[in-house]
XYZ file of N, CA and C in Angstrom:
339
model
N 71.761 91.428 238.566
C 71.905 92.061 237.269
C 72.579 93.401 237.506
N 73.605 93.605 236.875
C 74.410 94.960 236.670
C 73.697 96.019 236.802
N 72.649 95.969 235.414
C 71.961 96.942 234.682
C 70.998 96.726 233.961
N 69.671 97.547 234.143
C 68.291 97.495 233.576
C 67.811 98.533 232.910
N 67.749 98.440 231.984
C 67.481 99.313 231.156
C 66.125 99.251 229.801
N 64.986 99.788 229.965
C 64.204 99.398 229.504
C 63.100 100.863 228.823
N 63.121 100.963 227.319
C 62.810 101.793 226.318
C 61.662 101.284 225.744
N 61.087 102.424 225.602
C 60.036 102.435 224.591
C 59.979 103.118 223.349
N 60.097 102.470 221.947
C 60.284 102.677 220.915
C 58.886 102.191 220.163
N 58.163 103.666 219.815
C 56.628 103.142 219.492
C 55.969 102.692 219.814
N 55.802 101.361 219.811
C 55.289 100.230 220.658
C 55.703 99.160 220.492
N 56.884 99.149 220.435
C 58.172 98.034 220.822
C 58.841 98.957 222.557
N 58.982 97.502 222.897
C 59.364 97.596 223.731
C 60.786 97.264 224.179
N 61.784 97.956 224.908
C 63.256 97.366 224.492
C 63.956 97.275 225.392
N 64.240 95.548 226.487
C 65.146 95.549 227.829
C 65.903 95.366 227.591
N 67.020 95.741 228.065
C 68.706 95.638 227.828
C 69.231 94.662 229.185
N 69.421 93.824 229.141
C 69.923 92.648 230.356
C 71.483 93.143 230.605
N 72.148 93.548 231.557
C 73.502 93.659 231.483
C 74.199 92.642 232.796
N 75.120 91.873 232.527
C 75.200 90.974 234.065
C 74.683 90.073 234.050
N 74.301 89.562 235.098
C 73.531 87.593 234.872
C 71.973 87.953 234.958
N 71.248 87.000 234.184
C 70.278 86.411 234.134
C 69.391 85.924 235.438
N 69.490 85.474 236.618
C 69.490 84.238 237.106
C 68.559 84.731 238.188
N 68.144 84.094 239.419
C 66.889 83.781 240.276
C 67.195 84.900 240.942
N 67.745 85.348 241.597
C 68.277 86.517 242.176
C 67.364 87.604 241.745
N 67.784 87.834 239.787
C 67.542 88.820 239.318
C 65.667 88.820 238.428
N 65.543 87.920 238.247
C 64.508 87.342 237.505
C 63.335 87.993 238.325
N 62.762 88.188 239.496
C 61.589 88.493 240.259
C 61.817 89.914 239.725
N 62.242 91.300 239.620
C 62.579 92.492 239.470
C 62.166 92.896 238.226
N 62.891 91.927 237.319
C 62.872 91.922 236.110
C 61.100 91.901 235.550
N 60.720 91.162 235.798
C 59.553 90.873 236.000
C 58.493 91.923 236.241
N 58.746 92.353 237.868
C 57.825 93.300 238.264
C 58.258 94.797 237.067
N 59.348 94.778 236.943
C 59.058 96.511 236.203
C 59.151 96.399 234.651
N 58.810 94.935 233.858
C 58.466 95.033 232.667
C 57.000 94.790 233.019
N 56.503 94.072 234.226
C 54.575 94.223 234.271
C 54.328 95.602 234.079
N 55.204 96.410 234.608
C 54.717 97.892 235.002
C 54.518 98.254 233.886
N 55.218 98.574 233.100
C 55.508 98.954 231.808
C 54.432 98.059 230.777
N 54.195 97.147 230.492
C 53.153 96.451 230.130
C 51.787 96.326 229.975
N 51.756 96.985 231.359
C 50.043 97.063 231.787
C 49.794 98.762 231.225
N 50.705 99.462 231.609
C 50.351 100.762 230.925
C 50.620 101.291 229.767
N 50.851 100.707 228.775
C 51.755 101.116 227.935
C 51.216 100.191 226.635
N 50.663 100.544 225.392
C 50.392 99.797 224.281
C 51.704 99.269 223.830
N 52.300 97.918 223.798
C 53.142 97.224 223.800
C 52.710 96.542 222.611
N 53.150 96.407 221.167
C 53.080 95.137 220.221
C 54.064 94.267 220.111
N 55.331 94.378 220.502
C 56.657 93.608 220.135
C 57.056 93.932 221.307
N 58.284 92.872 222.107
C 59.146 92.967 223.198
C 60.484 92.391 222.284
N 61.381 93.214 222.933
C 62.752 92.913 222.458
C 64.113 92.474 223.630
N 64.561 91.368 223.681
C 65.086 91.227 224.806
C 66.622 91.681 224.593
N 67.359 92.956 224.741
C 68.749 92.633 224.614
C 69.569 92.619 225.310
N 70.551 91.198 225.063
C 71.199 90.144 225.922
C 72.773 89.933 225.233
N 72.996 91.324 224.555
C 74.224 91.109 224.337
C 75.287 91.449 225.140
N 74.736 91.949 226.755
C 75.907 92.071 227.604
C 75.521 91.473 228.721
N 74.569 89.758 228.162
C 74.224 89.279 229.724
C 75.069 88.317 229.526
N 75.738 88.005 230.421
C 77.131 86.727 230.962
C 76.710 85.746 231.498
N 75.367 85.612 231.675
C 75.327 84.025 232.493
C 73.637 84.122 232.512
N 73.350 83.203 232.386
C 71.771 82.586 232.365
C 71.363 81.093 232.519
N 70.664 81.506 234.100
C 70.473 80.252 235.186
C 69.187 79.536 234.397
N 68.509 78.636 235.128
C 67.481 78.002 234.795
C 66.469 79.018 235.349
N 66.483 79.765 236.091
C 65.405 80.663 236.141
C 65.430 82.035 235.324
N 66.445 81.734 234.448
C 66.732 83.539 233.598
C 65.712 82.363 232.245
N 66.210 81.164 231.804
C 65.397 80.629 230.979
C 64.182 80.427 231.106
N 63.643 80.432 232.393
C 62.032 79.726 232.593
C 61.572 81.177 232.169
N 62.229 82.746 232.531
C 61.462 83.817 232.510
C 61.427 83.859 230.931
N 62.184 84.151 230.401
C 62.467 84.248 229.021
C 60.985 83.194 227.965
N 60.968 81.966 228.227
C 60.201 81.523 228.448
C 58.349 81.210 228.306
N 58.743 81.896 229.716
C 57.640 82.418 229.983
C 57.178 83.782 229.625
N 57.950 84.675 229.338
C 57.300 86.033 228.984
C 57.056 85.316 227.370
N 58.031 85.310 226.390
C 57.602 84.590 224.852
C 55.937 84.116 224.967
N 56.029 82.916 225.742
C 54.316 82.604 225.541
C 53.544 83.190 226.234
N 53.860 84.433 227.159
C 52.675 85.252 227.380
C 52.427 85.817 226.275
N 53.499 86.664 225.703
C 53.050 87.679 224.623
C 52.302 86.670 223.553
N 52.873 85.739 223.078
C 52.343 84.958 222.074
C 51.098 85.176 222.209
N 50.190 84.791 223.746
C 48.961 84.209 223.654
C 48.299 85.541 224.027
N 49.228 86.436 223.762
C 48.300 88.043 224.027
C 48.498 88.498 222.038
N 49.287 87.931 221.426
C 48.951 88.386 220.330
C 50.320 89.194 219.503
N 51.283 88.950 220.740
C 51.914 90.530 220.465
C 53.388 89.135 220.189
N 54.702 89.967 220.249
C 55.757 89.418 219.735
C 56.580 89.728 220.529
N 57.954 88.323 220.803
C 59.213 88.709 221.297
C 60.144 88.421 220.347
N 60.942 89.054 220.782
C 62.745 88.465 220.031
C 63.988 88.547 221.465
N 64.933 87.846 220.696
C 66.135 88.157 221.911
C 67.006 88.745 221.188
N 67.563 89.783 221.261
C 68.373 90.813 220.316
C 69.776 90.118 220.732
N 70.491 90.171 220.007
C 72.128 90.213 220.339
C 72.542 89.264 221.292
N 71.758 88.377 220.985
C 72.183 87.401 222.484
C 73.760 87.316 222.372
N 73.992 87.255 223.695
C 76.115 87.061 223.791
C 75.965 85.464 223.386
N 77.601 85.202 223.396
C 77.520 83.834 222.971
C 77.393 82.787 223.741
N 77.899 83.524 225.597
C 77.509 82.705 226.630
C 75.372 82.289 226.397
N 74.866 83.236 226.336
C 73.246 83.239 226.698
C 73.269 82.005 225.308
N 73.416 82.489 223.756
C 73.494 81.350 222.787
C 73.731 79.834 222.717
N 75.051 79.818 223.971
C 75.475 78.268 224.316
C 74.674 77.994 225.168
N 74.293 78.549 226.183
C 73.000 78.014 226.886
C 71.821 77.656 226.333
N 71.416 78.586 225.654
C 70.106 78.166 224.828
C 70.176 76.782 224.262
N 71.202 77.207 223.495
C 71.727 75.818 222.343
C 71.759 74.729 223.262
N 71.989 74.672 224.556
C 72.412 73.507 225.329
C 71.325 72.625 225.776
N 69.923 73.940 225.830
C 68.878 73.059 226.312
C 67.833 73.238 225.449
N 68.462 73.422 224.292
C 67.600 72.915 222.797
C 66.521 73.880 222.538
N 67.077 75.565 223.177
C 65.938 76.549 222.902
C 65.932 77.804 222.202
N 67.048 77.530 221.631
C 67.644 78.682 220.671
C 66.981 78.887 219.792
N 66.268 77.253 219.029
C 65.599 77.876 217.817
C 63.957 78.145 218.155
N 64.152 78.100 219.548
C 62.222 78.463 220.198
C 61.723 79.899 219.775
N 63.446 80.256 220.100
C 62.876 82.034 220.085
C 63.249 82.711 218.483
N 62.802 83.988 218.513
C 62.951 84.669 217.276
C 63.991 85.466 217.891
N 65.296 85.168 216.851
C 66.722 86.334 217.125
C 67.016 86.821 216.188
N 67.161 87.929 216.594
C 68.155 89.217 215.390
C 69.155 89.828 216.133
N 70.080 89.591 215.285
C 70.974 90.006 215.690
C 71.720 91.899 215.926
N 70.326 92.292 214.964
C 70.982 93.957 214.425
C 69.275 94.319 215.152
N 69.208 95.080 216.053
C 68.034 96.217 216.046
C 67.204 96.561 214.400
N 67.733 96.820 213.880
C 67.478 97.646 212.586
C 66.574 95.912 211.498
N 66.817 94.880 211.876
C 66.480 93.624 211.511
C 64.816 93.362 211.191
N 64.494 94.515 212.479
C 62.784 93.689 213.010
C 62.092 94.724 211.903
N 61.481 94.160 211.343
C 60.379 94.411 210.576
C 59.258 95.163 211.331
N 59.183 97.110 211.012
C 58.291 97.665 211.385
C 56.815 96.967 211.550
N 56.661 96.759 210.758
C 54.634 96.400 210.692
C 54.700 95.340 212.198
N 55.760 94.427 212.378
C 55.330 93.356 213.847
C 54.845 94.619 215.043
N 55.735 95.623 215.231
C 55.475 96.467 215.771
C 54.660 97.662 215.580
């Protein structure tokens, strides 16, 4: 991954993916949104993926898998801005409409957060 970039807005939470997705990058990704997670009152996660270029089967299993963690903690994801590469992928393995997308920041409805 290029670039990681990861904000806290209230208690939304906000990663910026820049570069690929994929197994390489996925373990990292991981460890420093736990970090952030465990300390941090978190209600909403926001994934934005409008400057990620490629997403392996392990950028999808994370994606994934973080969605139904938060789910079963209560709290919420979205994938912001997905590019159209991350979109055709999704679309390809029938998971586009799994997740909640907005396309504009300004979209998400305060109260989720």
């Amino acid at each position: 991954m290029e670039e990681l970039q990861i904000t806290l807005k209230g208690r939304a939470l906000l990663f910026n993916c820049a570069g690929e997705l994929t197994l390489e990058v996925c373990p990292d990704l991981k460890r420093h949104l736990e970090e952030v997670l465990e300390r941090e009152e978190v209600r909403c996660v926001l994934a934005d993926l409008g400057r990620t270029t490629f997403l392996d089967s392990s950028g999808i299993g994370f994606l994934v898998a973080l969605r139904n963690r938060l789910a079963h903690e209560g709290k919420r994801f979205f994938l912001l801005r997905p590019s159209d590469q991350v979109r055709q992928t999704l679309q390809l393995v029938q998971l586009l409409k799994y997740f909640d997308v907005l396309l504009h920041e300004h979209e998400l409805d305060p109260r989720l957060c």
